[in-house]
Structure formats: C-alpha cells, structure tokens
GROMACS .gro file of C-alpha atoms in nm:
model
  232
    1UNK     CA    1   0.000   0.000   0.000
    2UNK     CA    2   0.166   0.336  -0.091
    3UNK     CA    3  -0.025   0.647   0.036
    4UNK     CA    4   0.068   1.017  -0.061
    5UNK     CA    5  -0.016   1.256   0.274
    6UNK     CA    6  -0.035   1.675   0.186
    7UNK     CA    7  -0.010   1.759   0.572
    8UNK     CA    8   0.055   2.188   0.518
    9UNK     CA    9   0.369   2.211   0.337
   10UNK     CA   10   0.497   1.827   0.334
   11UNK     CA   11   0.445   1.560   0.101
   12UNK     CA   12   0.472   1.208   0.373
   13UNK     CA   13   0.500   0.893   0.138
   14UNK     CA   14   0.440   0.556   0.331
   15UNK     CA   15   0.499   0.253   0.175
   16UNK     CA   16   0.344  -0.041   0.280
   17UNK     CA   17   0.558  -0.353   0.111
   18UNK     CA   18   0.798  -0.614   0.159
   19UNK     CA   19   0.657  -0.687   0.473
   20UNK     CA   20   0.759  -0.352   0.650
   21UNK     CA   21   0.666   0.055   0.620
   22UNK     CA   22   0.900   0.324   0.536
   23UNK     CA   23   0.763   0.658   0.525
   24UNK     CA   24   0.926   0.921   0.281
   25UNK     CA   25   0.925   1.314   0.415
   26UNK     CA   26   0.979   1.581   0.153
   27UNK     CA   27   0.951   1.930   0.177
   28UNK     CA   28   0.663   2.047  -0.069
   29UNK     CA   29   0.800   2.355  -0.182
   30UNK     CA   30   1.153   2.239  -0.211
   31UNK     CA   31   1.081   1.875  -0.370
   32UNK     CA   32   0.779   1.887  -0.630
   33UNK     CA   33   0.415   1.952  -0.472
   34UNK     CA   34   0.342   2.324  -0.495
   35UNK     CA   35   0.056   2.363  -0.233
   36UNK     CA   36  -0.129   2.613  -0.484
   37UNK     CA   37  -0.098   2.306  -0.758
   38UNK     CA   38  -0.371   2.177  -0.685
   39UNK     CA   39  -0.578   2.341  -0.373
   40UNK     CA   40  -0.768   2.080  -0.153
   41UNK     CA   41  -0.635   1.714  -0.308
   42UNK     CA   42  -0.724   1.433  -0.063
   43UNK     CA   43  -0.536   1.182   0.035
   44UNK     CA   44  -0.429   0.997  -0.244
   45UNK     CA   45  -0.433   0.581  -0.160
   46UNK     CA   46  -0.302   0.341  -0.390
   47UNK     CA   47  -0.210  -0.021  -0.445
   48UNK     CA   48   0.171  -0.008  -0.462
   49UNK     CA   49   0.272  -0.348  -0.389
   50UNK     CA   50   0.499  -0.597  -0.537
   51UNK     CA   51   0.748  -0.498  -0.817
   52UNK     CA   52   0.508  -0.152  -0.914
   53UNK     CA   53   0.599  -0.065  -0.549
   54UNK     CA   54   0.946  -0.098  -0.633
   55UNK     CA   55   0.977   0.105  -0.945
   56UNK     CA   56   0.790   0.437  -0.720
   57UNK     CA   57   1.001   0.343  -0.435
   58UNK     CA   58   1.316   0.400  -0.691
   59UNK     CA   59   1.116   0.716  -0.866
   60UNK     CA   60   1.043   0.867  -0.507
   61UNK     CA   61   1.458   0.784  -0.399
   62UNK     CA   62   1.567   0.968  -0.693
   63UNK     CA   63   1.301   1.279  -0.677
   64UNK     CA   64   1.414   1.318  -0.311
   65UNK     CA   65   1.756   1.435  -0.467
   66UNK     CA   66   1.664   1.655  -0.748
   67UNK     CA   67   1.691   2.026  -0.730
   68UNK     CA   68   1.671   2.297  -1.009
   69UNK     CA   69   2.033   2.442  -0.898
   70UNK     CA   70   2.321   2.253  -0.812
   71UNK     CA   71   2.264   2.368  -0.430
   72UNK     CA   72   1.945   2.283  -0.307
   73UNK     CA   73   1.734   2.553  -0.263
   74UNK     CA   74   1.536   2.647   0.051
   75UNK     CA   75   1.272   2.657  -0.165
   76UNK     CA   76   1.244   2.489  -0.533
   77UNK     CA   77   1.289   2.716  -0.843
   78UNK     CA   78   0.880   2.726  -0.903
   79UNK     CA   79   0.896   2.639  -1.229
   80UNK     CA   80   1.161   2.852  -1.341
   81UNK     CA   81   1.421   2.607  -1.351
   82UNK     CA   82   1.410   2.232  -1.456
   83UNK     CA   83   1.477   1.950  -1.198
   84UNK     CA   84   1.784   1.819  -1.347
   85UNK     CA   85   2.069   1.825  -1.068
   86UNK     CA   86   2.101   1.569  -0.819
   87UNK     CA   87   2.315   1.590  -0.481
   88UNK     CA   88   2.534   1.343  -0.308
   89UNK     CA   89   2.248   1.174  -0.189
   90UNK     CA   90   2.143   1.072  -0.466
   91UNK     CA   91   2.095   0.658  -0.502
   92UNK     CA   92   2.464   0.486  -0.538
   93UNK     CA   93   2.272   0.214  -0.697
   94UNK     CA   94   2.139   0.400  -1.002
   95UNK     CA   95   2.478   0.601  -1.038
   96UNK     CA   96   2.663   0.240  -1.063
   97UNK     CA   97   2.429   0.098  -1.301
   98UNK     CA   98   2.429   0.445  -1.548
   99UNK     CA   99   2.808   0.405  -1.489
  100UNK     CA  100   2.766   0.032  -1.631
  101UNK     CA  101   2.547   0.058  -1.940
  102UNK     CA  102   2.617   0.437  -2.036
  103UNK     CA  103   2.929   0.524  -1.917
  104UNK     CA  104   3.015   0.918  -1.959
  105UNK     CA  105   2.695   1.004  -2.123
  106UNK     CA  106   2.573   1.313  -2.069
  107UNK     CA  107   2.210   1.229  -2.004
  108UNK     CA  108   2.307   1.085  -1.637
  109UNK     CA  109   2.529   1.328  -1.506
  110UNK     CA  110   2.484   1.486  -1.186
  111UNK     CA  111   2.370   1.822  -1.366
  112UNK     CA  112   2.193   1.762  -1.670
  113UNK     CA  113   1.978   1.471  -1.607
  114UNK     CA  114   1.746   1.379  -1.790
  115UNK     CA  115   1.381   1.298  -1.758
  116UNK     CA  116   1.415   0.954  -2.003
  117UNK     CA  117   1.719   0.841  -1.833
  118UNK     CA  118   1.491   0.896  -1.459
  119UNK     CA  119   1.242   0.622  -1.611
  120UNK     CA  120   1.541   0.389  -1.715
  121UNK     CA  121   1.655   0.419  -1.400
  122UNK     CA  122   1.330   0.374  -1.225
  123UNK     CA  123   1.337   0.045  -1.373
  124UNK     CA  124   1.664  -0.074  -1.378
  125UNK     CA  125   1.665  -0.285  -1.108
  126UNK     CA  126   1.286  -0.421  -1.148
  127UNK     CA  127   1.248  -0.451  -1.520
  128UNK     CA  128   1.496  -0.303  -1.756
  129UNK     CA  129   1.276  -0.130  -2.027
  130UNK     CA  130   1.342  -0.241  -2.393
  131UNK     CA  131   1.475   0.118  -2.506
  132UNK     CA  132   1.776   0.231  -2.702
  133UNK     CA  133   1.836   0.586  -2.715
  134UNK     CA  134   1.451   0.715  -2.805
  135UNK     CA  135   1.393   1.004  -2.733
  136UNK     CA  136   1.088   1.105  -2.473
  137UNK     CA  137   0.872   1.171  -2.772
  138UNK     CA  138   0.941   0.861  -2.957
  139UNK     CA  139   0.835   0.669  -2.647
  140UNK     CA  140   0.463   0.620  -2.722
  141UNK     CA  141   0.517   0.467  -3.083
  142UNK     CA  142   0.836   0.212  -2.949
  143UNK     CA  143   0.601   0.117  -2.724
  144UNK     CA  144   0.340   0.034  -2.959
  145UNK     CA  145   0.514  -0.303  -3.084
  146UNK     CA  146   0.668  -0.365  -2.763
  147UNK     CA  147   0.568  -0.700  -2.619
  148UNK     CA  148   0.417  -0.694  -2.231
  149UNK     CA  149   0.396  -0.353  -2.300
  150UNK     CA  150  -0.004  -0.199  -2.313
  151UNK     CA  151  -0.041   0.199  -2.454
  152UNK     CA  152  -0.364   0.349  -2.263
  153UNK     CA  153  -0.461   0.704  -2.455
  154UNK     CA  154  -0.492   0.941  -2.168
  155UNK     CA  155  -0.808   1.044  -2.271
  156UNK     CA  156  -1.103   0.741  -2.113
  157UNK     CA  157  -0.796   0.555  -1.941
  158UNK     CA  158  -0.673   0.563  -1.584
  159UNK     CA  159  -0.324   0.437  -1.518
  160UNK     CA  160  -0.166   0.214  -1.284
  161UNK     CA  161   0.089   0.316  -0.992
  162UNK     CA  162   0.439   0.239  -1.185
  163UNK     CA  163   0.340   0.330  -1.561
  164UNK     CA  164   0.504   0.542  -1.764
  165UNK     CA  165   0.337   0.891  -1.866
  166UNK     CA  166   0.455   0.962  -2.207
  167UNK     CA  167   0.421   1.354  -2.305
  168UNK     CA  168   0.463   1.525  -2.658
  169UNK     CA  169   0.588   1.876  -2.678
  170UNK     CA  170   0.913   2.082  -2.692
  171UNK     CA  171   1.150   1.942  -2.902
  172UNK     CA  172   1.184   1.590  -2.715
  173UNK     CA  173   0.907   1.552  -2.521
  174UNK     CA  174   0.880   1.402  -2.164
  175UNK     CA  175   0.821   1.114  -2.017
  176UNK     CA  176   0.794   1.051  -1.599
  177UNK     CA  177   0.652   0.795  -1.346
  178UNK     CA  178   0.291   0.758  -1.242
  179UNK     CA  179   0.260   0.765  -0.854
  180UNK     CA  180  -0.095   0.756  -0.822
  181UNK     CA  181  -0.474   0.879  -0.892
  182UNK     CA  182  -0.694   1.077  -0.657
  183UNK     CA  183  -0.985   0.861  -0.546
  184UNK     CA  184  -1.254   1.040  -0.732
  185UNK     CA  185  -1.019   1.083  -1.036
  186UNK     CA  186  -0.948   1.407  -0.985
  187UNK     CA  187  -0.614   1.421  -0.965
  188UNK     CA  188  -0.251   1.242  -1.079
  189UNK     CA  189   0.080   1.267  -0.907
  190UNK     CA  190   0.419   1.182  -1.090
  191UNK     CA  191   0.756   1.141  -0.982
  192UNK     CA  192   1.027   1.313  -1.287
  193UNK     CA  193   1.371   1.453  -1.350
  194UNK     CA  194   1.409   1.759  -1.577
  195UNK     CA  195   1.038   1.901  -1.511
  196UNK     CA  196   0.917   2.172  -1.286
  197UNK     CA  197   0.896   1.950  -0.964
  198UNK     CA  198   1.030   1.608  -0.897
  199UNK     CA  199   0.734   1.504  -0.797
  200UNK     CA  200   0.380   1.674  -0.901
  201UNK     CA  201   0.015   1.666  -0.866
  202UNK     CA  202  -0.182   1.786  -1.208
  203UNK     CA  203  -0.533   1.774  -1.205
  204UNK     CA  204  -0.742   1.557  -1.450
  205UNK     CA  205  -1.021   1.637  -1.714
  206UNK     CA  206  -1.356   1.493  -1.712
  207UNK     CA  207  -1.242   1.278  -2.014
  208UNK     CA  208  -0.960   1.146  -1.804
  209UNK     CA  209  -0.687   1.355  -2.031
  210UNK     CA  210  -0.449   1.559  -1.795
  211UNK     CA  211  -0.475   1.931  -1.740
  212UNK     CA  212  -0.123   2.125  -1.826
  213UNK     CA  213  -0.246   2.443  -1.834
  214UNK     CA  214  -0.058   2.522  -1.501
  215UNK     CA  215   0.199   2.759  -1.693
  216UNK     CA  216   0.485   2.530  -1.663
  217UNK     CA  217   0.357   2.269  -1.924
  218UNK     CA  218   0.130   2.484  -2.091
  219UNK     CA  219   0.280   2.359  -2.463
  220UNK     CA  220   0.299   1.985  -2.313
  221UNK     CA  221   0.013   1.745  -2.366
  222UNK     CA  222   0.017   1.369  -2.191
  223UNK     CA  223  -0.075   1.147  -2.500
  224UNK     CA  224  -0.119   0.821  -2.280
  225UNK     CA  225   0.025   0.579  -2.033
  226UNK     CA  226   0.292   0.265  -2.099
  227UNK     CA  227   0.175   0.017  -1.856
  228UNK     CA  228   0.375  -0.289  -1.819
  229UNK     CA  229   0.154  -0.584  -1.850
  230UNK     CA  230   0.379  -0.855  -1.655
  231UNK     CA  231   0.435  -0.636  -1.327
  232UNK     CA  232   0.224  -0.771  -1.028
   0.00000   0.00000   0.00000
C-alpha cells in the first residue's frame, strides 16, 4: 500500500511492502508539490505493492535528490528552472548501473539529467525497459510493438501506480513515473527529473486527459500511459 499525505507544506509517502513501512518526508516547496498546484487534493491511496511498489520506491529515492540548482534551494525554483541536478544523496545504486550501461553520457550526469534516463533508472533494477536511445517523444510509438507492454490514450484511461506517462511537446518531449490517482479521479501525481517539480500533482479532465495548463507545461500534452503488462 503506498499512500501520498499533503499535511501543510509536506508531502509524507508511506509505503506499505515487503513486509515492512518506510515513510518518505519531503519538503513540498523544495521537492515537487506546490501547495497552490492543486488546492484541496485528498489523500491519495493506492495499491503499490509488489514490483510496481518498487519502481515508485526507486522514482520517489531519486526525486528526493533533485533540485533545479546545483545547491538545493530552501525553496524549489517554481517552475523557473528544470529539476535536473542531483546531490550526493542521490541513489549509489542508479549512479553504478548508469556508470555500467552508459558510461560518460551526458544524459546521467549529476547536472543535466534527464527525464528519459529517470524512467530507465526507475526500472533498472525491477524490469529493464526495452529502449535504445529514443527520445521522450518517440516513447509512445516504441512502445506500440513492444511485447508486455499496453499503450492506454490518456483520454477514457486511468493508469496504474508504476506506468510510464509519455508527453509530446518541446522538441523531445517528456516522459515521468505515475505515482498515483486521486480517489474520485481528480487528480494524478508523478515522480520526474528535468520538469518543474520532482514530484507533481496535475489535475485531471472529465475525459480522463491531464490538465497542463498550469503555466509550466502549458505547450505539453500527456498522449497516454505505458503500462507494463507482466508487473504484479
């Protein structure tokens, strides 16, 4: 069970897996969850067990170490700055396995990374994801012959805890990790590297599409969801 807590101005994620609890604290101004977002979001309760849990655990373990300088800020850069630095706290385990498969690239260094290489690495150690180099915006059509791998159009689809939102817009598109739905769907949270918060709440359209018109993502638009048909 994974459960995402807005108590005033800090974001508490508790896991529930493995057979134990660990509860994540982050500061909501400083790591991804302005409180004027999205005014009044309940508590957001999902099903993160089992190897979904893992990928958010690694998504939320990453985001905790994102900043939009190379100094954390007291508070985060609001959306005038991407995500893309991480600190010395950042996970040893995804630094060795970038270090491994890509090593040098510029994609996973500590200042310029990216928001494609934050999915890899989300899913490194769980299920490495059949990709070689795409691009954010070429993520949605690799996908599409992809076995074990199911596209859901954002529009009339609801996605899983663990799935991959793939965005068009800009000149490479995005792509980050789905961390949960509000109960009544109001509502999605994602975990990302490179965007205006590591982690962020956006609300969602009657037609289940996702709202961007927050300013930051204004030219962005979430074409659909990746979800990963053999992870329990």
């Amino acid at each position: 069970m994974l459960k995402f807590l807005l108590l005033g101005g800090m974001v508490l994620v508790v896991f529930g897996m493995f057979g134990t609890s660990m509860t994540v604290a982050m500061d909501a101004q400083a790591q991804g969850v302005p409180q004027t977002a999205y005014p009044g979001l309940p508590t957001i309760d999902t099903s993160g067990s089992g190897k979904r849990g893992e990928v958010m655990q690694w998504a939320l373990k990453m985001a905790a170490h994102l900043h939009c300088t190379p100094a954390r800020l007291p508070t985060d850069c609001q959306g005038s700055g991407a995500d893309h630095y991480y600190d010395a706290g950042f996970p040893p385990e995804i630094i060795a396995w970038a270090n491994a498969h890509c090593p040098g690239c510029a994609s996973w260094q500590p200042d310029t990374f990216q928001c494609v290489v934050f999915v890899i690495a989300a899913y490194a150690y769980v299920q490495p994801l059949p990709v070689q180099g795409q691009n954010a915006n070429q993520y949605w059509e690799h996908f599409a012959s992809e076995p074990g791998w199911q596209r859901l159009p954002a529009r009339g689809n609801l996605p899983q805890p663990g799935d991959i939102m793939a965005w068009n817009g800009g000149a490479y598109g995005h792509v980050s990790i789905v961390l949960g739905v509000a109960p009544h769907h109001t509502a999605i949270t994602f975990a990302q590297a490179n965007g205006e918060f590591p982690v962020q709440t956006l609300p969602l359209n009657p037609d289940g599409s996702v709202n961007t018109q927050n300013g930051y993502w204004n030219a962005f638009e979430v074409v659909g969801y990746l979800h990963p048909l053999t992870l329990s």
